[in-house]
Coordinates of C-alpha atoms and ligand atoms in Angstrom, one line a residue:
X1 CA -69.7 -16.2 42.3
X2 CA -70.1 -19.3 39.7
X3 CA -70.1 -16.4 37.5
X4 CA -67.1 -15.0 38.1
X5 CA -65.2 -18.5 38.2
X6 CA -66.5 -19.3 34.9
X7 CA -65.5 -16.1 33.7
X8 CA -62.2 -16.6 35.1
X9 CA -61.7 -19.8 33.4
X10 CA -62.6 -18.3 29.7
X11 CA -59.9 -15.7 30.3
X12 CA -57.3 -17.8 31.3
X13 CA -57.5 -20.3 28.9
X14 CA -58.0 -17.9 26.3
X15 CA -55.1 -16.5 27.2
X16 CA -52.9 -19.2 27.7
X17 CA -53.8 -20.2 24.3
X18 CA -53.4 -17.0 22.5
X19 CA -51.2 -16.9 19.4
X20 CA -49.7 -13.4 19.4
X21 CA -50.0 -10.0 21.0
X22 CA -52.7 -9.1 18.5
X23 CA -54.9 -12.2 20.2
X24 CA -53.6 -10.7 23.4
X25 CA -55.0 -7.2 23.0
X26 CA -58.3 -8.6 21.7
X27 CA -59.0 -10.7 25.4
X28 CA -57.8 -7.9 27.1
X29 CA -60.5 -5.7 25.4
X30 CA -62.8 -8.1 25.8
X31 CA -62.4 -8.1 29.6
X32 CA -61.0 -5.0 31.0
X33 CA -61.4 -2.7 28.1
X34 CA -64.1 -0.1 29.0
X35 CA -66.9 -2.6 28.0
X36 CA -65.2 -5.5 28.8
X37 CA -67.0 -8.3 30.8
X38 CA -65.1 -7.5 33.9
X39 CA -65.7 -3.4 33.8
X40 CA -69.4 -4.3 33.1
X41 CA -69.3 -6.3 36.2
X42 CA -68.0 -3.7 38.0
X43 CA -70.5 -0.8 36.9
X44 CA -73.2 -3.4 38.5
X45 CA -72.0 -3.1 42.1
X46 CA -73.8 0.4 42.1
X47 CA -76.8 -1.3 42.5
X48 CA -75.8 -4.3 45.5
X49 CA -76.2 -4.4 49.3
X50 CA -73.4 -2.9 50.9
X51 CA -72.3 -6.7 51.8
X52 CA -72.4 -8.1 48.6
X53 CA -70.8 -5.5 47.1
X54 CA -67.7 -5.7 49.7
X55 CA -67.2 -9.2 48.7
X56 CA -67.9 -9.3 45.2
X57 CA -65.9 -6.0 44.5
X58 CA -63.4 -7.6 46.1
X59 CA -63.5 -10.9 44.2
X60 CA -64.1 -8.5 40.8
X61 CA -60.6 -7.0 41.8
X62 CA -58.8 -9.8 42.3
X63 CA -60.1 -11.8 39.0
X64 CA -59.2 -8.3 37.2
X65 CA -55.8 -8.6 38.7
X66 CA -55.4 -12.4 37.8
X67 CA -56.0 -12.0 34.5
X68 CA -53.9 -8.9 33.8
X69 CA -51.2 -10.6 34.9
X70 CA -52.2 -13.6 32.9
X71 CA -51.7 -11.3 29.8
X72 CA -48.4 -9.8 31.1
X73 CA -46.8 -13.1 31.3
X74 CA -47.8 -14.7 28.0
X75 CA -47.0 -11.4 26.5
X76 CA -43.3 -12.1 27.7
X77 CA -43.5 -15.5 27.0
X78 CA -44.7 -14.2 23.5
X79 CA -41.8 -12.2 22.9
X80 CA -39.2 -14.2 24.3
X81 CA -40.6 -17.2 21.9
X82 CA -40.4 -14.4 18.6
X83 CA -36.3 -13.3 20.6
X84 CA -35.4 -17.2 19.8
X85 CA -37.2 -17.9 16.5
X86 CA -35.0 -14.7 15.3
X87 CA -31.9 -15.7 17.2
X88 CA -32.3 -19.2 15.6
X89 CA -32.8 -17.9 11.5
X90 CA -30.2 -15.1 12.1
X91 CA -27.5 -17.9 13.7
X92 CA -24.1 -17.0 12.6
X93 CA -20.8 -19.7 12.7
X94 CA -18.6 -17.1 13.8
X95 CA -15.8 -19.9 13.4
X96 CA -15.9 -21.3 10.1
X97 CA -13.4 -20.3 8.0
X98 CA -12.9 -16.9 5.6
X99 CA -13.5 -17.1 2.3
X100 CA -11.0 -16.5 0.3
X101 CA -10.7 -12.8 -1.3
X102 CA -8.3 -12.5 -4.0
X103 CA -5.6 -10.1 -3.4
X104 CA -2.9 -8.0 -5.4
X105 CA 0.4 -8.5 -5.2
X106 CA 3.3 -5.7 -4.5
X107 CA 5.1 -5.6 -8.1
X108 CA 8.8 -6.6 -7.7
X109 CA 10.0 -3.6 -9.6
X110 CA 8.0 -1.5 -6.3
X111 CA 9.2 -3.7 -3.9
X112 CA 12.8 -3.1 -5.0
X113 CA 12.2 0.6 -4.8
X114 CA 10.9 0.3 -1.5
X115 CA 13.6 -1.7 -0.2
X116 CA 16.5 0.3 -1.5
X117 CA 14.6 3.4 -0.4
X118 CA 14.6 2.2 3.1
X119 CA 18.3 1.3 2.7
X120 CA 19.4 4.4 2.0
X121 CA 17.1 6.4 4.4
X122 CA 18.8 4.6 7.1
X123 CA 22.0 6.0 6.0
X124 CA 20.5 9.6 6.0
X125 CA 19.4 9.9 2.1
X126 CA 16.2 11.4 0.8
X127 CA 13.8 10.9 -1.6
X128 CA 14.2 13.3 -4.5
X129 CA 11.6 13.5 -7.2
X130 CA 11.7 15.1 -10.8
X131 CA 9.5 14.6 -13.9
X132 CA 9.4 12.0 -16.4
X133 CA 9.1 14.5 -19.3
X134 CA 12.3 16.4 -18.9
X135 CA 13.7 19.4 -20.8
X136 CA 16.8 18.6 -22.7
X137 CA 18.7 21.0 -20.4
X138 CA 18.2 19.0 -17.3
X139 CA 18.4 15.6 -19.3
X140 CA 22.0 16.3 -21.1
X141 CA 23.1 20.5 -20.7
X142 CA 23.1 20.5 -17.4
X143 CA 24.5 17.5 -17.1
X144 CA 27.8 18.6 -19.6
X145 CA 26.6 16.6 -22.1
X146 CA 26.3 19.3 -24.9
X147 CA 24.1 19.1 -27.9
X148 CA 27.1 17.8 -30.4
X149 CA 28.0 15.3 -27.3
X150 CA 27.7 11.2 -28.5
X151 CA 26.2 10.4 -24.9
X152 CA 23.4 12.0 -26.9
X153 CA 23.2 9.7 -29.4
X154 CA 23.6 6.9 -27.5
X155 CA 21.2 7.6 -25.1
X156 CA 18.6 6.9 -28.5
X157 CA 16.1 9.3 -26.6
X158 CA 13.2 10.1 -27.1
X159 CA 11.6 13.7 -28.3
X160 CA 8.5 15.1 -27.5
X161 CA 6.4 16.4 -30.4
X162 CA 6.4 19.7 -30.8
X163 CA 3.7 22.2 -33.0
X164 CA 5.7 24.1 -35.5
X165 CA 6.5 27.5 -34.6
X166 CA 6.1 26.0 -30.7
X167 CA 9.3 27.6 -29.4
X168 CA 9.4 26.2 -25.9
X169 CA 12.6 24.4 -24.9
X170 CA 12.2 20.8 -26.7
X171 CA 11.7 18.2 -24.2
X172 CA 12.2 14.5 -24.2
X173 CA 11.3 11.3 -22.0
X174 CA 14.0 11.2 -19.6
X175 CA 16.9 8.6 -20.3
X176 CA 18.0 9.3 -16.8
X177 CA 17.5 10.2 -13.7
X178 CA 20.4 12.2 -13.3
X179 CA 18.2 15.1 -14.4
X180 CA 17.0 14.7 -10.7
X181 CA 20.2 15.7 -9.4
X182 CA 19.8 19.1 -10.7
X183 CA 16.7 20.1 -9.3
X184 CA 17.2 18.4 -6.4
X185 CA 20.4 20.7 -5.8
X186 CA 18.9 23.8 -7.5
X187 CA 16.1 23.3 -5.4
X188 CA 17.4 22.5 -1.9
X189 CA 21.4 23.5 -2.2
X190 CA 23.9 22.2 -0.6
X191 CA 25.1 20.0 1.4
X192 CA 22.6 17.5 0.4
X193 CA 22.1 13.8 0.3
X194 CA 18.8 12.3 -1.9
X195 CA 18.2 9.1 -3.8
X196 CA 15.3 9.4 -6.9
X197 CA 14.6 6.6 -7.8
X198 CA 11.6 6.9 -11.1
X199 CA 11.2 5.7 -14.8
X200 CA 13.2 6.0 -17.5
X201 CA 12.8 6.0 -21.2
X202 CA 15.5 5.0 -24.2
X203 CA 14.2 3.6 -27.8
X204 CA 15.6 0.0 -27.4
X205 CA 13.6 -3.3 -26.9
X206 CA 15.6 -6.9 -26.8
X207 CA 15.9 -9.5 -24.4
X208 CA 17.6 -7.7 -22.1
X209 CA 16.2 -3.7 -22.4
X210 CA 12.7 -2.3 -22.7
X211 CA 11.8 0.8 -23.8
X212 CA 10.9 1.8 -20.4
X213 CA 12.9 1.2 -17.3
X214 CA 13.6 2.3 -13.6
X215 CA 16.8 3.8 -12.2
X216 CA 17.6 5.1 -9.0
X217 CA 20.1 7.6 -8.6
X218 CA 22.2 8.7 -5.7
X219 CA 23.9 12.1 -5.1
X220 CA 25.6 13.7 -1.7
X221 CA 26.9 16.4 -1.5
X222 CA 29.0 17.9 1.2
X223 CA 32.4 19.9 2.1
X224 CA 34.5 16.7 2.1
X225 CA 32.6 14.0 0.5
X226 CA 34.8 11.2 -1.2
X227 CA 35.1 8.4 -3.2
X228 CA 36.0 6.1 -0.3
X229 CA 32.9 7.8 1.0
X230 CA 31.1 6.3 -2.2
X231 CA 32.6 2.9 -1.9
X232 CA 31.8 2.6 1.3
X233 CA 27.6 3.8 1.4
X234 CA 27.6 1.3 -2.1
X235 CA 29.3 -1.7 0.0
X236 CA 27.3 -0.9 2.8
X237 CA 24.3 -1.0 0.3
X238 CA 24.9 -4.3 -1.1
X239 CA 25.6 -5.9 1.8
X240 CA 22.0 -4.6 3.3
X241 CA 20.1 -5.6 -0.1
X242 CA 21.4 -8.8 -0.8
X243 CA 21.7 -9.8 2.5
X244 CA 25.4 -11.4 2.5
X245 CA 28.6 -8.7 3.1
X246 CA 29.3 -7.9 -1.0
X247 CA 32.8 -6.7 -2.1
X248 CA 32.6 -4.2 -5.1
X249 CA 35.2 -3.0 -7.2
X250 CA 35.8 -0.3 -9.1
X251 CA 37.2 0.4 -12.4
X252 CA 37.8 3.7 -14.6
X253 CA 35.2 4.6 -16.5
X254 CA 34.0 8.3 -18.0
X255 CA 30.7 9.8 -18.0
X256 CA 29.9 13.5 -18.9
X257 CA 28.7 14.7 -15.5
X258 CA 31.3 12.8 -13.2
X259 CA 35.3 13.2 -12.7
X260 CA 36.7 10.9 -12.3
X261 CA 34.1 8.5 -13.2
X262 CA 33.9 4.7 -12.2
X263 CA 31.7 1.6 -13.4
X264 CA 31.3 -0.5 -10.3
X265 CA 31.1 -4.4 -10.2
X266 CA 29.8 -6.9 -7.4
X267 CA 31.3 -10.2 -6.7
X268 CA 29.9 -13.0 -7.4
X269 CA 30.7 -16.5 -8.7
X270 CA 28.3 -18.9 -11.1
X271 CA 27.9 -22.2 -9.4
X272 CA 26.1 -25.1 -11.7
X273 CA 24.3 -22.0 -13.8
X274 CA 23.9 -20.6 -10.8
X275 CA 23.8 -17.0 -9.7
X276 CA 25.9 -16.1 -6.4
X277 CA 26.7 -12.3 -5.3
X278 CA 28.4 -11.7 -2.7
X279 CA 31.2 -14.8 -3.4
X280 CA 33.7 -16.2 -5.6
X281 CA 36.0 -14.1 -7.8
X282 CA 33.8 -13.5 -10.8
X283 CA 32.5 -9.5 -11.0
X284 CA 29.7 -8.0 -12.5
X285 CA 28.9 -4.2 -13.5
X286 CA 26.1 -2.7 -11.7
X287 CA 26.1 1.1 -11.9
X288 CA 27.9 4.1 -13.0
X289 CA 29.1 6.6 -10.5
X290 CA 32.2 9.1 -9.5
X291 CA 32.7 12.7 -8.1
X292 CA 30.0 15.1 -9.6
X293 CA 31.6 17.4 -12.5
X294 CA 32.2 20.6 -11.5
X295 CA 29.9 21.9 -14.0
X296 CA 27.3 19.5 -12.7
X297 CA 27.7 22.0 -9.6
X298 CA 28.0 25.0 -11.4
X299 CA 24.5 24.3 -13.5
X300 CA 23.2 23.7 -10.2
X301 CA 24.2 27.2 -8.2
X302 CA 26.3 25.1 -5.9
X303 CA 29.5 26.6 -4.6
X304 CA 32.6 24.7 -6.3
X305 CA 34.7 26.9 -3.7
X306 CA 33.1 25.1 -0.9
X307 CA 30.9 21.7 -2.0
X308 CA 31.9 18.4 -3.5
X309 CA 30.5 15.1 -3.3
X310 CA 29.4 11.9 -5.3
X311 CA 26.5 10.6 -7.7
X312 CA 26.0 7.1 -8.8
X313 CA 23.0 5.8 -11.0
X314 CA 22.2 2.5 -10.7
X315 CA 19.0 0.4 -13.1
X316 CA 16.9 -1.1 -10.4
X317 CA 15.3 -3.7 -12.8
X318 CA 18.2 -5.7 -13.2
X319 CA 18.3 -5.3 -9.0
X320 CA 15.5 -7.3 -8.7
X321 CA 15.9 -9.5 -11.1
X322 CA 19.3 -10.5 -9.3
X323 CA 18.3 -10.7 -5.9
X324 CA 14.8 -12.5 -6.7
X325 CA 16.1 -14.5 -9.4
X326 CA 13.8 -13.1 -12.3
X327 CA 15.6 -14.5 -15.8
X328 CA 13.3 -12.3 -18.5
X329 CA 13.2 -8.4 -18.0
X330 CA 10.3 -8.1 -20.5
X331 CA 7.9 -10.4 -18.3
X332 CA 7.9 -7.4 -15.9
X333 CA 5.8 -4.9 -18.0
X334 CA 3.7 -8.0 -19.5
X335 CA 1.2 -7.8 -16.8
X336 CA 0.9 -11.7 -16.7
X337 CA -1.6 -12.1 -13.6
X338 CA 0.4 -15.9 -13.4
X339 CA 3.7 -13.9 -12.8
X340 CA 2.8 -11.4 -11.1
X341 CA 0.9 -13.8 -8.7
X342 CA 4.4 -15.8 -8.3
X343 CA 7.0 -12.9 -8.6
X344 CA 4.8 -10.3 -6.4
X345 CA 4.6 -9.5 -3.2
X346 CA 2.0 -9.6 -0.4
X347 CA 1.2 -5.4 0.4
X348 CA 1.0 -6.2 3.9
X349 CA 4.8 -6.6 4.2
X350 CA 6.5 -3.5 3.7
X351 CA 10.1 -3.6 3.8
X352 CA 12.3 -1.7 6.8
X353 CA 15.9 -2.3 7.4
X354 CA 15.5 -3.2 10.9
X355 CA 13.4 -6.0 9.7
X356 CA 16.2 -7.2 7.1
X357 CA 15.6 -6.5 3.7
X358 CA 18.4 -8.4 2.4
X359 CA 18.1 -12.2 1.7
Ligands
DAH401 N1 23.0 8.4 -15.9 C1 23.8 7.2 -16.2 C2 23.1 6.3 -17.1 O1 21.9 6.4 -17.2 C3 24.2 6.5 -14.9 C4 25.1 7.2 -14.0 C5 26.5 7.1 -14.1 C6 24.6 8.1 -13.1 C7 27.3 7.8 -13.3 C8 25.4 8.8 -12.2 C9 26.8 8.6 -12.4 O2 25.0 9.6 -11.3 O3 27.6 9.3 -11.6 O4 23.7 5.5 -17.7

């Protein structure tokens, strides 16, 4: 029996004082592997009195049992130690703050075509699309502006380069996007109501024109579509986009592809060198429009019989640089991170009507 206490005593203090699992494993071995101390105990009880061997077996069985779960528990204890070491090293302050992470900006020139996109989708107009290098029928034929035409000249456009003895139509950089109009109606017939707005290109670069540029025209057709109808989508227009009920006015004008034609002005006053649509009695132009040609509609396969409507074209440039009070055009094709950082806008905020993009 003094035996088995002594041997009881080694195991559980080795135990208790093991370091890992690997310690652990090696005390287990040690007394209940198959030569273990305990196992060899065991084997002996073979040769004992049938008395002695009911009380020591006994005894054997219970020390076995002791120190097996001896070595369950401090293997738990082990592992639960190793849980909190890790949960400790790998502690995370869930609430400190973000770092920073430097984001784009929404271009105001994008913006502005987002917003007046939404405008106009409201009041049941489309997106039409065309490309930027155009064929000179779409840019000026089809458009009655025939080759001897000055709107030609005066559109100082841009010709792609053709190889000699190339006998494709000559193209050129678009100097509008009335082009647009044509396909759009070619394409989808009539009646029909689009905007496109897109780049354009004219040879000019001063304070106040780049080479490059964005319009956004505006076309509906339909079986009685008017002028007052144009006034009254443009005032409705204005007054969305800039936030404050504008007046417009319009005054005779000519272009090739509309008759009769009109330039159109906002009001707008300057108070103390400031800019202020929307009041006073001071005007300013904005955009070409009038009732599309009838040879417009004829280029187009559209029915003069049965279809009429209007087309404006407005530059959406000077759009933003109105309503966000931008004073250089050039600065917005410099890519200056400073201004575009101070003049852009965060992506996360995409204009709706609904959600006011005027103001
Ligand atoms: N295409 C003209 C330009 O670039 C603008 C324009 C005027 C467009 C009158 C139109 C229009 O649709 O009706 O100067």
């Amino acid at each position: 029996m003094d035996g088995l206490d002594a041997l009881k005593a080694k195991y559980l203090e080795g135990v208790s004082g093991a370091g890992d699992e690997a310690a652990l494993e090696e005390l287990r071995l040690a007394a209940l592997g198959k030569k273990g101390e305990i196992s060899l105990k065991m084997r002996e009880l073979g040769r004992m009195s049938p008395e002695e061997r009911q009380t020591t077996g006994a005894a054997l069985n219970r020390l076995k049992d002791e120190i097996d779960a001896a070595l369950r528990a401090k293997k738990a204890a082990l592992a639960d130690a190793a849980l909190d070491e890790r949960l400790k090293a790998e502690w995370l302050d869930v609430t400190l703050p973000g770092r920073p992470r430097r984001m784009g900006t929404i271009h105001p020139v994008s913006r502005v075509m987002d917003e007046v996109t939404a405008i106009f989708a409201d009041m049941g107009f489309a997106v039409a699309e065309g490309p930027q290098v155009e064929s000179d029928w779409y840019n000026f034929d089809a458009l009655n502006i025939p080759p001897e035409h000055p709107a030609r000249q005066e559109h100082d456009t841009f010709f792609m380069a053709r190889a000699e003895g190339d006998n494709r139509p000559p193209h050129v950089l678009r100097t509008h996007t009335s082009p647009v109009q044509i396909r759009a109606m070619t394409e989808q017939g009539a009646p029909i109501r689009v905007i496109a707005p897109g780049r354009v290109y004219r040879m000019d670069m001063d304070q106040t024109h780049t080479p490059m540029f964005h319009q956004i025209e505006g076309l509906a057709i339909g079986r009685d579509i008017s002028m007052a109808n144009l006034k009254w989508v443009l005032e409705e227009f204005f007054t969305a986009y800039f936030g404050v009920k504008v007046k417009t006015r319009f005054r005779a004008s000519h272009f090739p592809f509309t008759e009769p034609s009109a330039e159109v002005d906002i009001q707008c006053s300057w108070v103390d060198g400031q800019l202020r649509i929307g009041e006073g009695d001071g005007w300013m132009e904005v955009l070409g429009s009038g009732m599309v040609h009838p040879k417009v509609l004829a280029a187009a396969n559209v029915d003069l019989a049965e279809w009429q409507g209007f087309a404006f074209g407005m530059g959406i440039d000077r759009m933003a640089m109105l309503k966000y009070g931008i004073p250089d055009l050039r600065a917005f094709f410099e890519s200056d991170l400073r201004w575009l950082k101070h003049y852009g806008f965060t992506p996360l905020d995409v204009p709706t009507v609904f959600g006011g993009v005027g103001g």
